[in-house]
Amino acid sequence: MRQTWRWFGPHDLTSVDDMRQAGVEGVVSALHHVSTGAVWTDEEIRKRQGEISRMKDGSASGLSWEIVESLPVSEAIKKQKGDWRAHIANYKVSLENLAAAGLQTICYNFMPVLDWTRTDLAFRVSHGGTTMRFDHVDFAAFDIHILQRAGAAESFGPEVAEAAGERFAGMSEERKRQLAANVTAGLPGSTESMTTQEVRQHLAEYDSIGADALRANFIAFLEEVTPVAERLGMRLCCHPDDPPFPLLGLPRIMSTADDYAVILGAVDSPASGMTLCSGSLGARPDNDIPAIMRRFAPRVHFLHLRNVTLETPGMPASFHEAEHLGGGTDMVALIAEIVAEEARRRAEGRADHQIPMRPDHGQDIVDDLGRDGQPGYPIIGRLKGLAELRGVMTALTHPSVAQRPA
């Protein structure tokens, strides 16, 4: 695997120098300051490349921007409302500009209204560090009592709704405010977030958009942009829903292996593929992550390696971000599948035989605590995760292991 690191730009508390010291081979970044739906210009793309290419002292970093995460798909496109046709045209121009700058792999998602969703961004775990958490009862309290969505209580069932009422009654005003802010935080690194009133407005516009309609809109989007990506030699890779189950009465259409089979089959091109996020998919107990990697291996263009611990049975479940080799996903088995796919690609002569990965998320530990960094992206917690993943990868590919008789 090609080891990469997510960087949010010059304001990121992790510097380019830090990435060099981490030993990563490439950088994952985006133009978070550009409004969703607008064109990514040549000037802004080259500016970000320049920022990554230099260390603090002005010397060459030896690193380059290799993966785009994310080139966001606007709500207008997802709903096929308003300026959605103009946004698709702009998306195509952005792809052209990125390809001209040498960028080939584009991560995106198709989650309606809310992107990744957590109820706690600094949940204290047993060793004293903190992590991100999704508490199903807290989310129900937000949905029923803060957002006050019509029909919300019925969608959770009487037991969860009652627990949510009790939880909400005991919340301070500050906790209510923080819960709402956590849930509506938006894409990591984005300067755009929503108020509860804006969430209500978006939900109203989805009244007539169920799973089938959203899926049709997604396929229509891919039918437009995939030929452009294919012509440019690019790889589009859709990130799964996070968490991978319906929220706020909205459809979620990229939560399971079968969801991916429908979308990848509808627009069957090597330019359209998967960002396999082991943490997002792992928040469903019925998702077998190594099996998903095996099933879609030729179309996996990017890897997010992280783990979650499910706290409650069934689905939806409460969960928190675990250590990379902890949680419910067998990371050794997953990496073994990845290594096998890379070997198969090399044998086929594929230029993309080395699949880029990044250590996704991480627990805040040691000096991460109190740094007020980007939630989910602590430097030390991710360094620990990268070291663990690197160890597994090295053990599985080392010649002394590969040559050992069975």
CSV table of N, CA and C in Angstrom, one decimal, residues 118-120 122-127 130-135 279 282-283 306-312 317-323 326-328 361 363:
chain,number,residue,atom,x,y,z
A,118,ARG,N,-21.3,12.4,14.2
A,118,ARG,CA,-21.0,12.0,15.5
A,118,ARG,C,-21.7,12.8,16.6
A,119,THR,N,-22.0,12.3,17.7
A,119,THR,CA,-22.6,13.0,18.8
A,119,THR,C,-21.6,13.5,19.8
A,120,ASP,N,-20.4,13.0,19.8
A,120,ASP,CA,-19.4,13.4,20.8
A,120,ASP,C,-18.0,13.4,20.0
A,122,ALA,N,-15.1,14.2,21.6
A,122,ALA,CA,-14.0,14.0,22.5
A,122,ALA,C,-14.5,13.1,23.7
A,123,PHE,N,-14.9,11.9,23.3
A,123,PHE,CA,-15.4,11.0,24.3
A,123,PHE,C,-14.2,10.3,25.0
A,124,ARG,N,-14.2,10.4,26.3
A,124,ARG,CA,-13.1,9.9,27.1
A,124,ARG,C,-13.1,8.3,27.2
A,125,VAL,N,-12.0,7.7,26.8
A,125,VAL,CA,-11.9,6.3,26.8
A,125,VAL,C,-11.0,5.8,28.0
A,126,SER,N,-10.9,4.5,28.2
A,126,SER,CA,-10.4,4.0,29.5
A,126,SER,C,-8.9,4.4,29.7
A,127,HIS,N,-8.1,4.6,28.7
A,127,HIS,CA,-6.7,4.9,28.9
A,127,HIS,C,-6.5,6.4,29.1
A,130,THR,N,-9.1,10.6,24.3
A,130,THR,CA,-10.4,10.9,23.8
A,130,THR,C,-10.6,10.4,22.4
A,131,THR,N,-11.8,10.2,22.0
A,131,THR,CA,-12.1,9.7,20.6
A,131,THR,C,-13.5,10.2,20.2
A,132,MET,N,-13.8,10.0,18.9
A,132,MET,CA,-15.2,10.4,18.5
A,132,MET,C,-16.2,9.2,18.7
A,133,ARG,N,-17.4,9.6,18.9
A,133,ARG,CA,-18.4,8.6,19.3
A,133,ARG,C,-19.8,9.0,18.7
A,134,PHE,N,-20.5,8.0,18.3
A,134,PHE,CA,-21.9,8.1,17.9
A,134,PHE,C,-22.8,7.4,19.0
A,135,ASP,N,-23.5,8.1,19.7
A,135,ASP,CA,-24.4,7.6,20.7
A,135,ASP,C,-25.8,7.6,20.2
A,279,GLY,N,-13.8,1.8,8.8
A,279,GLY,CA,-14.5,2.3,10.0
A,279,GLY,C,-15.9,2.6,9.7
A,282,GLY,N,-17.6,-0.6,9.0
A,282,GLY,CA,-17.6,-1.4,10.2
A,282,GLY,C,-18.6,-1.1,11.3
A,283,ALA,N,-19.3,0.1,11.1
A,283,ALA,CA,-20.3,0.5,12.1
A,283,ALA,C,-21.6,-0.3,11.9
A,306,ARG,N,-9.3,2.3,9.5
A,306,ARG,CA,-9.6,2.6,10.9
A,306,ARG,C,-10.5,1.6,11.5
A,307,ASN,N,-10.8,1.7,12.8
A,307,ASN,CA,-11.6,0.7,13.4
A,307,ASN,C,-12.6,1.3,14.4
A,308,VAL,N,-13.8,0.6,14.6
A,308,VAL,CA,-14.7,1.1,15.5
A,308,VAL,C,-15.2,0.0,16.5
A,309,THR,N,-15.6,0.4,17.7
A,309,THR,CA,-16.1,-0.6,18.6
A,309,THR,C,-17.6,-0.4,18.7
A,310,LEU,N,-18.4,-1.4,18.4
A,310,LEU,CA,-19.8,-1.3,18.5
A,310,LEU,C,-20.2,-1.5,20.0
A,311,GLU,N,-21.0,-0.6,20.5
A,311,GLU,CA,-21.3,-0.6,22.0
A,311,GLU,C,-22.7,-1.2,22.3
A,312,THR,N,-23.5,-1.3,21.2
A,312,THR,CA,-24.8,-1.9,21.4
A,312,THR,C,-25.1,-2.9,20.3
A,317,ALA,N,-26.5,1.1,15.8
A,317,ALA,CA,-25.7,0.9,17.0
A,317,ALA,C,-25.0,2.1,17.4
A,318,SER,N,-24.8,2.2,18.7
A,318,SER,CA,-23.8,3.2,19.3
A,318,SER,C,-22.4,2.6,19.0
A,319,PHE,N,-21.5,3.5,18.8
A,319,PHE,CA,-20.1,3.0,18.5
A,319,PHE,C,-19.2,4.2,18.8
A,320,HIS,N,-17.9,3.8,19.0
A,320,HIS,CA,-16.8,4.8,19.1
A,320,HIS,C,-15.6,4.4,18.3
A,321,GLU,N,-14.8,5.4,18.0
A,321,GLU,CA,-13.6,5.1,17.2
A,321,GLU,C,-12.6,4.4,18.1
A,322,ALA,N,-12.2,3.2,17.6
A,322,ALA,CA,-11.3,2.4,18.4
A,322,ALA,C,-9.8,2.6,17.9
A,323,GLU,N,-8.9,1.9,18.6
A,323,GLU,CA,-7.5,1.9,18.1
A,323,GLU,C,-7.5,1.1,16.8
A,326,GLY,N,-7.8,-2.5,17.1
A,326,GLY,CA,-8.8,-2.9,18.0
A,326,GLY,C,-10.1,-2.9,17.3
A,327,GLY,N,-11.3,-2.8,18.0
A,327,GLY,CA,-12.5,-2.7,17.4
A,327,GLY,C,-13.0,-4.0,16.7
A,328,GLY,N,-14.0,-3.9,15.9
A,328,GLY,CA,-14.7,-5.1,15.4
A,328,GLY,C,-14.1,-5.6,14.1
A,361,HIS,N,-8.7,8.7,10.9
A,361,HIS,CA,-9.1,9.1,12.3
A,361,HIS,C,-8.0,8.6,13.3
A,363,GLN,N,-7.3,8.2,17.9
A,363,GLN,CA,-7.7,8.7,19.3
A,363,GLN,C,-6.7,9.8,19.7
